[in-house]
Structure formats: structure tokens, C-alpha cells
Coordinates of C-alpha atoms in Angstrom, one line a residue:
X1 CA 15.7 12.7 0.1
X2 CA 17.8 14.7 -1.8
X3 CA 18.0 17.5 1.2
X4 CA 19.0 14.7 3.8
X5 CA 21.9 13.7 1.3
X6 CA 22.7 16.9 0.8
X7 CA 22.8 16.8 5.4
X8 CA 24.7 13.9 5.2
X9 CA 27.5 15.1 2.9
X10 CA 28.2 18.3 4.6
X11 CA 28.3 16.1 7.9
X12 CA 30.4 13.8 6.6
X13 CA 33.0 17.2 5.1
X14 CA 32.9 18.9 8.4
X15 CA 34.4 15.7 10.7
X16 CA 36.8 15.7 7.7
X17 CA 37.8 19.3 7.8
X18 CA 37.9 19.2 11.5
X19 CA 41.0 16.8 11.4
X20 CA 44.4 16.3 11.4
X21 CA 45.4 13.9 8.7
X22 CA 48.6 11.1 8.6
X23 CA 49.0 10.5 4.8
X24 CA 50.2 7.3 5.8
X25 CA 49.2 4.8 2.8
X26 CA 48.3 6.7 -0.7
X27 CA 44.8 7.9 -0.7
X28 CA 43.9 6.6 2.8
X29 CA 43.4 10.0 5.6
X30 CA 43.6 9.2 9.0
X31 CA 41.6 11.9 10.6
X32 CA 41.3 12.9 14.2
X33 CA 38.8 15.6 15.5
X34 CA 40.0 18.8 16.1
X35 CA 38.1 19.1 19.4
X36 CA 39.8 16.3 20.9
X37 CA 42.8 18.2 20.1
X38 CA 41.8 21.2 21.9
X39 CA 41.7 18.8 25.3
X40 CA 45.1 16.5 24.6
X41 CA 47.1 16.6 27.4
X42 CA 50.6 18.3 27.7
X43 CA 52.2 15.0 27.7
X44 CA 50.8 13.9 24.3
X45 CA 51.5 11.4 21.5
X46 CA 52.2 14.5 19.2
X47 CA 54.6 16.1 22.5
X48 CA 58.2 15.6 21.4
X49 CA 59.8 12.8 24.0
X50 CA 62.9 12.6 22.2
X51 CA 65.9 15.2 22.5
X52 CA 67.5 17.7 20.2
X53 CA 71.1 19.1 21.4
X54 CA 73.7 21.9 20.3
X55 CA 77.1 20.5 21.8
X56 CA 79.8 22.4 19.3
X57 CA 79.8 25.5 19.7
X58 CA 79.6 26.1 23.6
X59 CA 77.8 29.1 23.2
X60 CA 74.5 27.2 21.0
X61 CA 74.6 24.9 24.1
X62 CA 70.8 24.8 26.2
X63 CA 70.2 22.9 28.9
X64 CA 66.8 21.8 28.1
X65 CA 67.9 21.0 24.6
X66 CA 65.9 22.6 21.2
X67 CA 62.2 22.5 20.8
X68 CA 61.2 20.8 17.8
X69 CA 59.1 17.5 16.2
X70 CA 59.5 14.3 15.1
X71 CA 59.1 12.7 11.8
X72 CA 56.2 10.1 10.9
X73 CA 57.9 8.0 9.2
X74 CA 61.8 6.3 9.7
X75 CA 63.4 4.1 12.1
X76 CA 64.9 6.2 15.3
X77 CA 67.3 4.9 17.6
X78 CA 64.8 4.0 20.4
X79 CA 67.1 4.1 23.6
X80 CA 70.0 5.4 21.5
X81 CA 71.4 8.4 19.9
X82 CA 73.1 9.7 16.9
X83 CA 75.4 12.9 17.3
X84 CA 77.5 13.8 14.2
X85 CA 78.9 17.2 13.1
X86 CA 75.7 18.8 10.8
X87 CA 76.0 20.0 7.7
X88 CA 73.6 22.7 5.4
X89 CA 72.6 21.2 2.1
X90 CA 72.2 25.3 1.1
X91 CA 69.3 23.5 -0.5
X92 CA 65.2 22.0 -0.3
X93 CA 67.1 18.6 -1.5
X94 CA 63.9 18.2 -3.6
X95 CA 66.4 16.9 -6.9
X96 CA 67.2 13.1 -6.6
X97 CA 70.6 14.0 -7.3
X98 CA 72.2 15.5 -4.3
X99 CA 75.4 17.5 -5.1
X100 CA 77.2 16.7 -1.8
X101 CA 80.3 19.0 -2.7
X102 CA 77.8 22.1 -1.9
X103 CA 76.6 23.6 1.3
X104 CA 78.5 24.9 4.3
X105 CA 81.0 24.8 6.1
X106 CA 83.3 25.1 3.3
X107 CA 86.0 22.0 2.5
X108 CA 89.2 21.5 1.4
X109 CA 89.4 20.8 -2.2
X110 CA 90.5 18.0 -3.9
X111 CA 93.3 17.2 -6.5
X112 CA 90.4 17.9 -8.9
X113 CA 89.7 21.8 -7.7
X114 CA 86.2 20.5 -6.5
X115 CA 85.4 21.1 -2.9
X116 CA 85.2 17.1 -0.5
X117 CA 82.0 15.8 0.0
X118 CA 80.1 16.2 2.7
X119 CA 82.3 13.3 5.1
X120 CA 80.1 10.3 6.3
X121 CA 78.7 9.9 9.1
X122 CA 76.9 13.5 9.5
X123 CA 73.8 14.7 10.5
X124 CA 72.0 16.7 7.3
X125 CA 70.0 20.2 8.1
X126 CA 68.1 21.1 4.7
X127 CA 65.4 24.0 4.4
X128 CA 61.5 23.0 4.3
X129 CA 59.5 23.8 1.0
X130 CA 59.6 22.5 -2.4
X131 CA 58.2 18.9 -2.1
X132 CA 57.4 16.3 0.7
X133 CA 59.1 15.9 3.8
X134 CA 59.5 11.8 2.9
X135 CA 61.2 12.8 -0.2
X136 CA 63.7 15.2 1.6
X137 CA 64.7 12.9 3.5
X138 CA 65.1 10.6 1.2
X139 CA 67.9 12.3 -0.9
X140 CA 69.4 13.1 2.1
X141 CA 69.4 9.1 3.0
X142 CA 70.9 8.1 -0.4
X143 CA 73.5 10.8 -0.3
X144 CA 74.9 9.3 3.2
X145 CA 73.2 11.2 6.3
X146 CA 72.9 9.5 9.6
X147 CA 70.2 11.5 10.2
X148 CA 68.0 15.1 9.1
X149 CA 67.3 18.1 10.4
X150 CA 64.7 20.3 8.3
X151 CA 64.8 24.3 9.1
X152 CA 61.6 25.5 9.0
X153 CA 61.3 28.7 6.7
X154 CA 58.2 30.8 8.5
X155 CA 57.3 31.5 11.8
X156 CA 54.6 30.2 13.7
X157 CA 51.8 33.1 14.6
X158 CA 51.8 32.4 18.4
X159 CA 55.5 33.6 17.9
X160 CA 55.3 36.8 18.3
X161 CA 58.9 37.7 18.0
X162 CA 60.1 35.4 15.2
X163 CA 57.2 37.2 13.0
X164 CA 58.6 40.7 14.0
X165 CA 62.4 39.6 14.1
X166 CA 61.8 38.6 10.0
X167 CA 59.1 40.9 9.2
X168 CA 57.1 38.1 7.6
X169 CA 53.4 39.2 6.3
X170 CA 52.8 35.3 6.3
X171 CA 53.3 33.2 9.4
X172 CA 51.4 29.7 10.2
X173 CA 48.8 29.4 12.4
X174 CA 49.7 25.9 13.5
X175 CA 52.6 23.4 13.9
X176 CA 53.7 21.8 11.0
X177 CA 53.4 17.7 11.2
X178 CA 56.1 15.8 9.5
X179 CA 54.0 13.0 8.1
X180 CA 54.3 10.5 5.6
X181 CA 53.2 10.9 2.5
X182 CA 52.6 7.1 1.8
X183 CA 55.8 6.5 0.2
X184 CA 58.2 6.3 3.4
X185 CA 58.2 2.9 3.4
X186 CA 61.9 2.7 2.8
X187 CA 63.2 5.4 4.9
X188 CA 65.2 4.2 7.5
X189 CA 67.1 7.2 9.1
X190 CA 65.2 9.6 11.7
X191 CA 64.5 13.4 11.0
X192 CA 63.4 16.3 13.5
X193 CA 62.0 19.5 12.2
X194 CA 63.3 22.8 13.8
X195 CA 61.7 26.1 14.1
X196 CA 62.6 29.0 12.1
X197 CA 64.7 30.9 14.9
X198 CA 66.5 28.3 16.0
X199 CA 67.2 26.8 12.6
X200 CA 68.5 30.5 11.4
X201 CA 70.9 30.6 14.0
X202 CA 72.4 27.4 13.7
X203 CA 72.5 27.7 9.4
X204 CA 74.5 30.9 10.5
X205 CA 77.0 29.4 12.9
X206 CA 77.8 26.7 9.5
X207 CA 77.5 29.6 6.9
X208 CA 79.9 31.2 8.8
X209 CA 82.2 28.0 8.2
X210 CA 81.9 27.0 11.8
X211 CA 81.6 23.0 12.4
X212 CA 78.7 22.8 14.6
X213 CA 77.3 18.9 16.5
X214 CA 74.3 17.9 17.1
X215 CA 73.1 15.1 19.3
X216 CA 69.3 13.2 18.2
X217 CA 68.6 11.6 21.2
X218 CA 65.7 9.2 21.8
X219 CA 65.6 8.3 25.9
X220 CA 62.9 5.4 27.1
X221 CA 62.1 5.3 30.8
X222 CA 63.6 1.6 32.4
X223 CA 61.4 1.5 35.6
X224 CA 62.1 -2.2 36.4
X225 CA 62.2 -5.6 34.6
X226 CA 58.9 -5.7 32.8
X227 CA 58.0 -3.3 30.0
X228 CA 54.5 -2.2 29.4
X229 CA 53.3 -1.3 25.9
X230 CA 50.1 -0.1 23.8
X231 CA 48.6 0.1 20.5
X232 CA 46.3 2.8 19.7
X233 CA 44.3 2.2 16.4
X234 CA 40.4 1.5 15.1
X235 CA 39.8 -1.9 13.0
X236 CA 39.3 0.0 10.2
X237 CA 42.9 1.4 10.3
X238 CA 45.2 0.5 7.3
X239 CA 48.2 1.4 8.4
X240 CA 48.8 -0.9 11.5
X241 CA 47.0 -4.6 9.9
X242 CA 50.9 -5.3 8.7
X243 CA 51.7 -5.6 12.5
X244 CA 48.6 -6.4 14.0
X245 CA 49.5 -9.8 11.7
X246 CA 52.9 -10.6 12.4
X247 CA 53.1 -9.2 15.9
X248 CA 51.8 -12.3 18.2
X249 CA 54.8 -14.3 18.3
X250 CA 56.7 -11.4 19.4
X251 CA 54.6 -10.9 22.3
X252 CA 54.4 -14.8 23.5
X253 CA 58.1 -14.5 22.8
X254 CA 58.6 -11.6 25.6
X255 CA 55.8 -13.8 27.8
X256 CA 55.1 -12.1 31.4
X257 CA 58.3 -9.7 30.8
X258 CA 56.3 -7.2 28.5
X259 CA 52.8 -6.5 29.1
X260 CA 50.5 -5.1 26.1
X261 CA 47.7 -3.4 25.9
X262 CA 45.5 -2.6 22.5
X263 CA 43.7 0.5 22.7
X264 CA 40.1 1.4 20.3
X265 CA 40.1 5.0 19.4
X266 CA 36.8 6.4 19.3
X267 CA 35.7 10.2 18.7
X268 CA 33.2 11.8 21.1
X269 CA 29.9 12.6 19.6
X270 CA 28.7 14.8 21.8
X271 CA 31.9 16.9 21.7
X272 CA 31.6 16.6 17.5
X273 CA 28.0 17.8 17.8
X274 CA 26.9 14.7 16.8
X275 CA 24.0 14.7 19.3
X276 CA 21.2 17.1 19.0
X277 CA 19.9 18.9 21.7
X278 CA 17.0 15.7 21.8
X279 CA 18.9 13.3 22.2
X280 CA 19.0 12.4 18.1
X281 CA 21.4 10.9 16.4
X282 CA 22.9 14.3 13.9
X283 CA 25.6 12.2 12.6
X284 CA 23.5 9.1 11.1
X285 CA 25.5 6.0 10.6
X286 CA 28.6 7.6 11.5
X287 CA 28.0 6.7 15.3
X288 CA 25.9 4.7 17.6
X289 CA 24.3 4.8 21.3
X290 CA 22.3 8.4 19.7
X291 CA 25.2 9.9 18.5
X292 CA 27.7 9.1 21.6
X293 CA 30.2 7.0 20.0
X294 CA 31.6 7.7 16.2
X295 CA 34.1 6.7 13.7
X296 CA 35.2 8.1 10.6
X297 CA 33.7 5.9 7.4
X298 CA 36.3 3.8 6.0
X299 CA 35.3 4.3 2.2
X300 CA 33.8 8.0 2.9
X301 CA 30.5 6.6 1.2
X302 CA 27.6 7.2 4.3
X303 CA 25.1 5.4 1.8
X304 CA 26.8 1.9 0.9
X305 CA 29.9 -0.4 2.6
X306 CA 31.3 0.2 6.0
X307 CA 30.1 2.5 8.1
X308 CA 31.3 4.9 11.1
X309 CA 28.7 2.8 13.5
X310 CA 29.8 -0.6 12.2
X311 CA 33.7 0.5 13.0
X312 CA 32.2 1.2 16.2
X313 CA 30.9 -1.9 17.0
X314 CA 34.3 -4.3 16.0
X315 CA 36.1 -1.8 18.5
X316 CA 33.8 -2.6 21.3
X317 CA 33.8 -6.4 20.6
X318 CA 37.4 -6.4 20.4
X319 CA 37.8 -4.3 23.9
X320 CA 35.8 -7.3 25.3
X321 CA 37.7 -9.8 23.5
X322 CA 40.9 -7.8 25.9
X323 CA 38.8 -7.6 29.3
X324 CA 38.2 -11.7 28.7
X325 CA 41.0 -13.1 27.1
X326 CA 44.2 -10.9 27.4
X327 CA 44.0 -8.8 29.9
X328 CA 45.2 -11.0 33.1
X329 CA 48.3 -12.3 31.0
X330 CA 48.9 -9.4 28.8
X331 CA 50.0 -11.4 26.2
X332 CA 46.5 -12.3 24.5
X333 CA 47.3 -14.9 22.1
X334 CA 43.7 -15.4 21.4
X335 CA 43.2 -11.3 21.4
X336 CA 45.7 -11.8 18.3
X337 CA 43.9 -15.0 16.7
X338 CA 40.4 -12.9 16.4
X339 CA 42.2 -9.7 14.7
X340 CA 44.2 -12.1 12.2
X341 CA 41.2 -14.1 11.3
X342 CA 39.3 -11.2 11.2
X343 CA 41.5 -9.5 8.9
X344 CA 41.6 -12.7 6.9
X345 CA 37.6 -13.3 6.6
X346 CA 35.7 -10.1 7.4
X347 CA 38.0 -7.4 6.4
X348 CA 35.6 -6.2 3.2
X349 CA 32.6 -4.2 2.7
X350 CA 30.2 -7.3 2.2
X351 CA 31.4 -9.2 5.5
X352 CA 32.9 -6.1 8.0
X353 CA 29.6 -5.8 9.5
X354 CA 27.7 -9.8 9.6
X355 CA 28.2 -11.0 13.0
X356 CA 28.3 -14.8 11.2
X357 CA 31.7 -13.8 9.7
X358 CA 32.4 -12.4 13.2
X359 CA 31.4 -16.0 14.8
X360 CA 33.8 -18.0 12.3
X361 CA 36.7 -15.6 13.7
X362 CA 35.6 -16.5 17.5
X363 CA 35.7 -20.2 16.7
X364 CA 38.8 -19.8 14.8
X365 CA 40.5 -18.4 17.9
X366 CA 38.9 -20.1 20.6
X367 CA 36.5 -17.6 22.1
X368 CA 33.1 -18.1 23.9
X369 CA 31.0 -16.2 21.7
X370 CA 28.4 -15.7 24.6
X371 CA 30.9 -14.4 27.0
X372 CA 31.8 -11.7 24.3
X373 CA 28.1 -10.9 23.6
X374 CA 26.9 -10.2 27.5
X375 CA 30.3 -8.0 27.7
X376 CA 29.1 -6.2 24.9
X377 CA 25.6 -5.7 26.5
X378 CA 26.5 -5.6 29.8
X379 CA 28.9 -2.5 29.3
X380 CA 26.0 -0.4 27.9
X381 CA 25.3 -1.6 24.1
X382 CA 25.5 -0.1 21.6
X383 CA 21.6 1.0 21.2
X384 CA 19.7 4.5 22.1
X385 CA 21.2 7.0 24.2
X386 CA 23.1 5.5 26.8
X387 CA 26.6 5.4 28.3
X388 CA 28.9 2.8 27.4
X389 CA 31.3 1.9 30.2
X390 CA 34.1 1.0 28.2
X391 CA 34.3 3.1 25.4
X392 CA 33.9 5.9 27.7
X393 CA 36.9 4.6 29.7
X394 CA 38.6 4.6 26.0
X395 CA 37.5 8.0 25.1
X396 CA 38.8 8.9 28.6
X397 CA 42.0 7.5 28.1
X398 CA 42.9 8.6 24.9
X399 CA 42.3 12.5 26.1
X400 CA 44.8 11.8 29.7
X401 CA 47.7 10.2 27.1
X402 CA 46.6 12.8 24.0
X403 CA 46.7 10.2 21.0
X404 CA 46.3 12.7 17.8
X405 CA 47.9 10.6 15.7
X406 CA 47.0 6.9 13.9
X407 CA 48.2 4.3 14.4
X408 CA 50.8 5.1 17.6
X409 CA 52.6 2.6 19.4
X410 CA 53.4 3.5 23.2
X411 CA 56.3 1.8 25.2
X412 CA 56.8 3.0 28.9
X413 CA 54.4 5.8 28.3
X414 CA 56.6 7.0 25.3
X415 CA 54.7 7.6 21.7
X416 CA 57.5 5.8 19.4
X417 CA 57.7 7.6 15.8
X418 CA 58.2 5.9 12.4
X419 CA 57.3 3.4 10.7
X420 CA 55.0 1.0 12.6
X421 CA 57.1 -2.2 12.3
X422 CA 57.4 -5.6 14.4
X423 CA 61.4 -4.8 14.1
X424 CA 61.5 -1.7 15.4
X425 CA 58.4 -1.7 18.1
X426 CA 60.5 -5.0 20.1
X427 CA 63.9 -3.0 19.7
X428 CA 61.9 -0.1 21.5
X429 CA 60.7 -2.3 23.9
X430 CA 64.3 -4.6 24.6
X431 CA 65.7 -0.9 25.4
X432 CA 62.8 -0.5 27.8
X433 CA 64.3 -2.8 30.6
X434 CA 66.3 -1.8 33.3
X435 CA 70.1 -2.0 32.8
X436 CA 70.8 -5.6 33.2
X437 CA 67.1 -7.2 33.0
X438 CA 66.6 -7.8 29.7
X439 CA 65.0 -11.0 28.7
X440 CA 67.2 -13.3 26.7
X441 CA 65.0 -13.0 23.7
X442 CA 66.0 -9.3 23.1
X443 CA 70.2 -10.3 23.7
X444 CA 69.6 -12.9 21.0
X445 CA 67.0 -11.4 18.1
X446 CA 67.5 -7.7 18.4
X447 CA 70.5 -7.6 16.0
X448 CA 69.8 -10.8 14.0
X449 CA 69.6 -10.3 11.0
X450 CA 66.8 -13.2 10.3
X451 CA 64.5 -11.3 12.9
X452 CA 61.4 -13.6 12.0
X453 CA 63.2 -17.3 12.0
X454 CA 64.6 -16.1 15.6
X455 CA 61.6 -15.0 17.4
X456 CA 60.1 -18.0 16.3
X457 CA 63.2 -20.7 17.2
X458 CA 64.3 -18.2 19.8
X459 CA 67.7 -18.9 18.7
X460 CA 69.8 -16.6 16.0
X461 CA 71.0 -18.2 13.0
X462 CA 72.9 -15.0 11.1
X463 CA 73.9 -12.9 13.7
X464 CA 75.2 -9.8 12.0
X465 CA 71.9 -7.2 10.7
X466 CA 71.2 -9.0 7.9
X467 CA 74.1 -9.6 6.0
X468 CA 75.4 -12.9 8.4
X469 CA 76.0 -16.6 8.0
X470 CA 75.7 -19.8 9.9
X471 CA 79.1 -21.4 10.6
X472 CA 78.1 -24.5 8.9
X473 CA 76.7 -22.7 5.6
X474 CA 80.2 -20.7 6.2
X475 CA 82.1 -23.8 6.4
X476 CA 80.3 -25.8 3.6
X477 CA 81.0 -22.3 1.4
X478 CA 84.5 -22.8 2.0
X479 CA 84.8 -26.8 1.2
X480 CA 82.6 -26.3 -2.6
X481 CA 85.3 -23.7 -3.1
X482 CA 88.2 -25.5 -2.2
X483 CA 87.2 -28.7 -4.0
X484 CA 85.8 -26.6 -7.5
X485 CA 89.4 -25.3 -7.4
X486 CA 91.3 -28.5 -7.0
X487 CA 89.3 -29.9 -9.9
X488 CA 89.8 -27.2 -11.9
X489 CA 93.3 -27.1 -11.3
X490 CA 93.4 -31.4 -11.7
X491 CA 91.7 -30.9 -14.8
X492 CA 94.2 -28.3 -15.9
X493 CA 97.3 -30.4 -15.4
X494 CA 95.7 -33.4 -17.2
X495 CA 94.5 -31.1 -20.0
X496 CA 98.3 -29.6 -19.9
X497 CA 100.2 -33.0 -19.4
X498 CA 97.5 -34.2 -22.9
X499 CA 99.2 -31.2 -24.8
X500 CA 102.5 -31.2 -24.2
X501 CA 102.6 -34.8 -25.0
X502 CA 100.8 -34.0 -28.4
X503 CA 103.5 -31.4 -29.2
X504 CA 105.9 -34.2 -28.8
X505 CA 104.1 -36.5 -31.4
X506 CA 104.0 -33.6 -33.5
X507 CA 108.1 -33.0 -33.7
X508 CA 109.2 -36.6 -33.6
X509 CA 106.7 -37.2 -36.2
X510 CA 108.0 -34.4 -38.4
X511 CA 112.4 -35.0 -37.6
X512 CA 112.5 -38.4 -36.4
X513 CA 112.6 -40.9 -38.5
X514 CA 113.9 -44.2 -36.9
X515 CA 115.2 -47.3 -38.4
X516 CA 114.4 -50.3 -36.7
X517 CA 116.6 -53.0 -35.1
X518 CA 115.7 -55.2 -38.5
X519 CA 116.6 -52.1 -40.4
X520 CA 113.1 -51.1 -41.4
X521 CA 112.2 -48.0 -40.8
X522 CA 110.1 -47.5 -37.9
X523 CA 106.7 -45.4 -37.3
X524 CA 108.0 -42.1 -35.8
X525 CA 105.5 -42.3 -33.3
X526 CA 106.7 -45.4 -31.3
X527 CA 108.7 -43.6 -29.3
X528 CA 106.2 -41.4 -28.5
X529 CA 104.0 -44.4 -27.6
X530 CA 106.7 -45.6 -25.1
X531 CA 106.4 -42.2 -23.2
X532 CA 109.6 -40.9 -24.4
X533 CA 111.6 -43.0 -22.0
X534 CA 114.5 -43.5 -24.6
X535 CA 116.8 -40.2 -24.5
X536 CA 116.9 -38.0 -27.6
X537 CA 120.5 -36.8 -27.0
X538 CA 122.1 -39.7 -28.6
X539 CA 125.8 -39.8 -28.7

């Protein structure tokens, strides 16, 4: 017993090892086999589809633009572009407080001797090392940029003359990924990270106190008037429940003008080794069908709570949920129902895997539980050694579009990078239309700044990116206003009139005297009393 632990740990350590991970959420790895990253296609999710251009000076100018990679985290400009003059912080920016009277090219200096800040809008380029990517950016966020650009500091290996231009005894083997480190929540600029040689020339060009521009473009093919987008992700996956759960009335919003297709991401056994030479299962509960079909353990315990297999089996049965109830719209309002309820009942260790839990989700959203069970069997099953139909066309499809990253979000073919929101994912697809098609939802929701009330009214109430009013709140504003201030002021000329008057008592009470027509002395006050209508100058 012990040696078959001991069998299951390592097994469990080597799928680990053999991964890329997305720190996306704090202490939650999404990993991704490295063999499956030895057969990605060119035209991957992890293959750069937006653009990085030298415009000023002429002589940094390239036709194809500058290799480099995206950022994991952040809200880029689908469809858009930012291009500002670029500054060098001179600095990691690791410190919170960013001194932006530093870095290059020089400025003029102020009445107080100190050098001007860096001037806003601009486009920071900072050097890697020191602390996380997410906090780089960060600081460079709160300090003003529009957007980052982080010089790598060492040359890749399979550069051979970067390593022999700097003489470096270290190089890296691979690429470096700019992912989250479960905190970049709140970033909402975009950042690319440039290679050493490229970055060295460019922090030259600004030490030499030359303004140089830089363009961050992000194009999206507009084929026609429909937009087709995907969601790659496992139902074990943390990162993407946020939008799996608010995303539905988006999609009935955009109807038959968008048409979306949710993608199960499952690792190849037999390419992990996770099929002896027999025909045995190696990988034990990690996959199913003998080893065929695997997923990484959500809780990373192979003995108790959800399992690899288990993970397995929700992404099949939500495939077949697709084939029956989403794919001929490609909307799936019912698709959505199951993974909300799902995520509401049986998202836990002690109801992930009981196919009752499972049945309360298809009654909850409508589904003909029967239909969903002969799909399942019908495709293959999930028992002994045999081929699934469709989670080898998953498998298949995953390797033609290269998805090394999750969760990623496709629109047009494109991977989109950032943060995985409900916001930014319809903005990517409203700029997906071609030139004039757009569907009125996008004209009326994409800049409102109550995004949620407006997709589901279909009508903007605070136009304006948040910070907007409705006319009639406006107007009702203005009328509280104008009548506090006319009672105020009312209340000030009564309270003044009241005063005035007593200062009046006060002198006649203290110099005036008065004798009465009978010659008895009056009570000084009377004339007060009368309102003062008798005049004081008395001849």
C-alpha cells in the first residue's frame, strides 16, 4: 500500500512538473502538459496576435512590427490601439512609490530645480526582475501610464547572438510568460514584454535623450456581420466560474449575431504516458477510458475529493449538453442554466461527482436527462479502453488552435488576453463586426457605464463609463438644490429681518422715552410694536 502511494504521488508530481502554470487565483495552478506544448500549432493561444510598433525614430521603424508577449492579466484595447511617446522608468518599479521625475529622456526642470514628470498620457518601458510582473505594472498604473512595456534583462538560449552580443554565462531556456500572480484583479492597463535586444536598443535611443513612440496595437478580424466566439476551460477551473455566471444574458443579448462555442480541455493520456504498454490505466484516478482521457486533480489529493476522472466526466456531459441544446442556436441558454446551477449545487468535493446532484441541475435547466445519458454512451463512454468520439475531437481541436493557457477566451480565431471579464470579452466581440454591422446592443452597452442594468433592459441609463447620470436624476439634482437654497436664503432674511428689529427694541428702549398724549409716560417699546412707522427725525 504504501509503495502504490508512494506510485501515485510521483505520478501525480511529474503531470505537475510537466506544466506550464497561470497563477491566476492565489494558490490555485493551472497546469497544462508539456507534451501538448511540443505539438501547439504556430498560430497558438500563447502566439502573439496583437502588434508592437517603433514609429519615432524612422530608423527603429520594422515592417513587421517587434516580437514580443502579452500580459495575463489587464484590459487591452480589443480592436483599438494606444500609441504614446515611451518613457524608461531607469528602474524594476518594484517600490509602490514611483518617482516619476526620474528616468530618460531628460526634462525641463521646474521653478523648483526638480526635473517635470513624466507627462500623461505615455506608454512606460521598465526592466524585468525584482518582483512580479502584476506588481510592475501596477506602480506603473498608479503613477499615470497608458500602457507598459517590460525589457527583458537576459537572453533567451535559442538566441544565439543576443547571448554572444552580451556575453551572458546565464541565458533562459524558455520564453518568459507574463502571468498573473493572483492579485491582478485591479489592473486595467495592457503590458507587452520585449526581448533583451530589442529592448536595449530602444532604452538607448531614450538614454540618449531621444523621444521615441510606440504604438500597442490589438487588430480583430471583421469577416462579416456575425462574430464567432469560444471558451476554452475544464469545470474544475476557478478562474473562469465569475463569467461562466454572469455571461448568459450577454449572449441572448447578441442572439443569432454572435455565435459561441464552449470548449472542454482535456490532456492526452496516452501522450502523458498514462497508458501502459497493456492497455492499464498508469495514471489511476487521474483519467478514465484506461488511461485515454485525464485531468489534473482539483485539490491535488489522488486519495479523497475530486478527482482527475471525475473532472473528466462533467466535461463530457457538458459537451453533450452543447451537441443537444446549444449548438444549432449558438446561444445555449440552457448550456448556461446547467453550468450556473451546477456551480450553485454540485460545485464541492461531497456533491462534484453524484450524478443526483447532476439530475437536480438538468431539471433546473430544462434538460432531458436521458438524451444527455445516451450521448454520453453513445460517443464511446467513459469505461475500458476505448475511443471517445468527442473528447477526441476536443483533444484534436485544442492541438490545431494550440490552447496552453487556462481559461482563454477566442473571438474571430483571436486568443484575447487579460482578465477574463463579461466587460471586456462583449467589447472584444462588438469590435469583431464588420465596419457598419454591429448589432445595436454593442452601440448602446459598450460604453455605458451601468454595463449589467443595460444588457439586461437593452437600453443605457448612464451613458458616460461609469461616472454618468440619467437626465431626470440630473434634473431632480438640480430642483433639491435650487429649492435647499431658496429656503436657506428665506430663512436667512426672516432670521435677519427678526434681528434687526430686536436691535431696534433694544435702542428705543434704552434713548426713547416717550410721553403719552395724556402725559404719561409711555412704554418705550410701543413704537417698536407699531413697526416703527412713526419717524424718528422729529422736528
Amino acid at each position: 500500500k504504501v509503495e502504490q502511494k508512494t506510485i501515485k504521488n510521483n505520478i501525480t508530481l511529474s503531470l505537475y512538473n510537466y506544466s506550464v502554470t497561470s497563477t491566476m487565483t492565489p494558490f490555485r495552478s493551472i497546469s497544462l502538459t508539456a507534451l501538448l506544448l511540443g505539438t501547439a500549432a504556430a498560430d497558438s493561444a500563447d502566439s502573439v496576435s496583437s502588434r508592437l510598433q517603433v514609429h519615432v525614430p524612422q530608423t527603429l521603424f520594422r515592417p513587421e512590427g517587434y516580437d514580443h508577449r502579452e500580459a495575463l492579466f489587464g484590459v487591452p484595447p480589443y480592436g483599438g490601439s494606444i500609441a504614446q511617446s515611451v518613457y524608461y522608468a531607469d528602474s524594476d518599479l518594484c517600490d509602490p512609490t514611483v518617482d516619476t521625475r526620474k528616468g530618460y529622456p531628460i526634462r525641463a526642470k521646474d521653478n523648483n530645480g526638480k526635473m517635470e514628470p513624466w507627462p500623461t498620457p505615455y506608454i512606460l518601458m521598465v526592466d524585468r526582475g525584482g518582483c512580479s510582473f502584476v506588481q510592475k505594472v501596477r506602480n506603473a498604473q498608479r503613477s499615470g501610464a497608458a500602457g507598459v512595456v517590460i525589457a527583458d534583462n537576459t537572453c533567451l538560449c535559442s538566441d544565439k547572438d543576443c547571448v554572444s552580443a552580451n556575453g551572458q554565462d546565464v541565458c533562459q531556456p524558455a520564453e518568459p510568460i507574463m502571468a498573473d500572480d493572483g492579485s491582478g484583479g485591479d489592473i486595467s492597463i495592457p503590458s507587452f514584454l520585449m526581448f533583451k535586444v530589442d529592448a536595449d536598443e530602444i532604452k538607448a535611443e531614450l538614454r540618449a535623450n531621444h523621444m521615441v513612440q510606440i504604438e500597442m496595437q490589438w487588430a480583430l478580424p471583421k469577416p462579416d456581420d456575425r462574430v464567432e466566439y469560444d471558451l476554452w476551460t475544464t469545470p474544475s477551473d476557478v478562474v473562469s466560474k465569475d463569467f461562466q455566471k454572469k455571461f448568459k444574458p450577454v449572449a441572448q443579448a447578441l442572439g443569432d449575431r454572435a455565435y459561441f462555442t464552449p470548449h472542454m480541455y482535456i490532456y492526452d493520456g496516452i501522450k502523458s504516458n498514462c497508458q501502459g504498454f497493456d492497455g492499464e490505466n498508469m495514471c489511476f484516478n487521474l483519467c478514465t477510458n484506461n488511461g485515454r482521457y485525464c485531468a489534473t486533480d482539483p485539490d491535488n489529493d489522488l486519495d479523497h475529493g475530486i478527482s482527475g476522472a471525475d473532472v473528466v466526466k462533467e466535461s463530457l456531459r457538458r459537451i453533450c449538453i452543447w451537441k443537444h441544446y446549444g449548438e444549432q442556436d449558438g446561444v445555449g441558454t440552457q448550456w448556461w442554466d446547467y453550468v450556473q446551477a451546477f456551480m450553485e449545487r454540485c460545485d464541492n468535493p461531497d456533491y462534484f461527482m453524484n450524478d443526483d446532484c447532476a439530475g437536480d441541475c438538468y431539471k433546473h435547466a430544462n434538460i432531458n436527462q436521458d438524451i444527455i445519458d445516451r450521448c454520453m454512451r453513445d460517443s464511446g463512454g467513459l469505461e475500458k479502453d476505448t475511443p471517445n468520439t468527442f473528447l477526441d475531437l476536443e483533444m484534436q481541436a485544442q492541438v490545431s488552435r494550440g490552447v496552453v493557457i487556462l481559461p482563454t477566451a477566442f473571438v474571430n480565431t483571436v486568443a484575447l488576453r487579460g482578465g477574463l471579464s463579461t466587460a471586456t470579452v462583449f467589447t472584444a466581440i462588438c469590435n469583431g463586426y464588420l465596419d457598419g454591422t454591429e448589432p445595436k446592443i454593442c452601440a448602446e452597452c459598450e460604453s455605458c457605464g451601468d454595463f449589467d442594468e443595460c444588457i439586461a433592459n437593452k437600453k443605457c441609463k448612464s451613458k458616460g463609463g461609469g461616472g454618468g447620470v440619467s437626465t431626470h436624476t440630473f434634473m431632480s439634482s438640480i430642483l433639491f438644490i435650487c429649492i435647499a437654497f431658496g429656503g436657506a436664503a428665506f430663512y436667512h432674511y426672516r432670521k435677519t429681518r427678526e434681528e434687526m428689529r430686536e436691535q431696534v427694541r433694544g435702542i428705543l428702549a434704552e434713548y426713547m422715552p416717550l410721553e403719552g398724549e395724556d402725559g404719561a409716560v409711555g412704554s418705550p417699546m410701543d413704537f417698536a410694536r407699531r413697526g416703527g412707522s412713526e419717524n424718528l427725525m422729529m422736528s
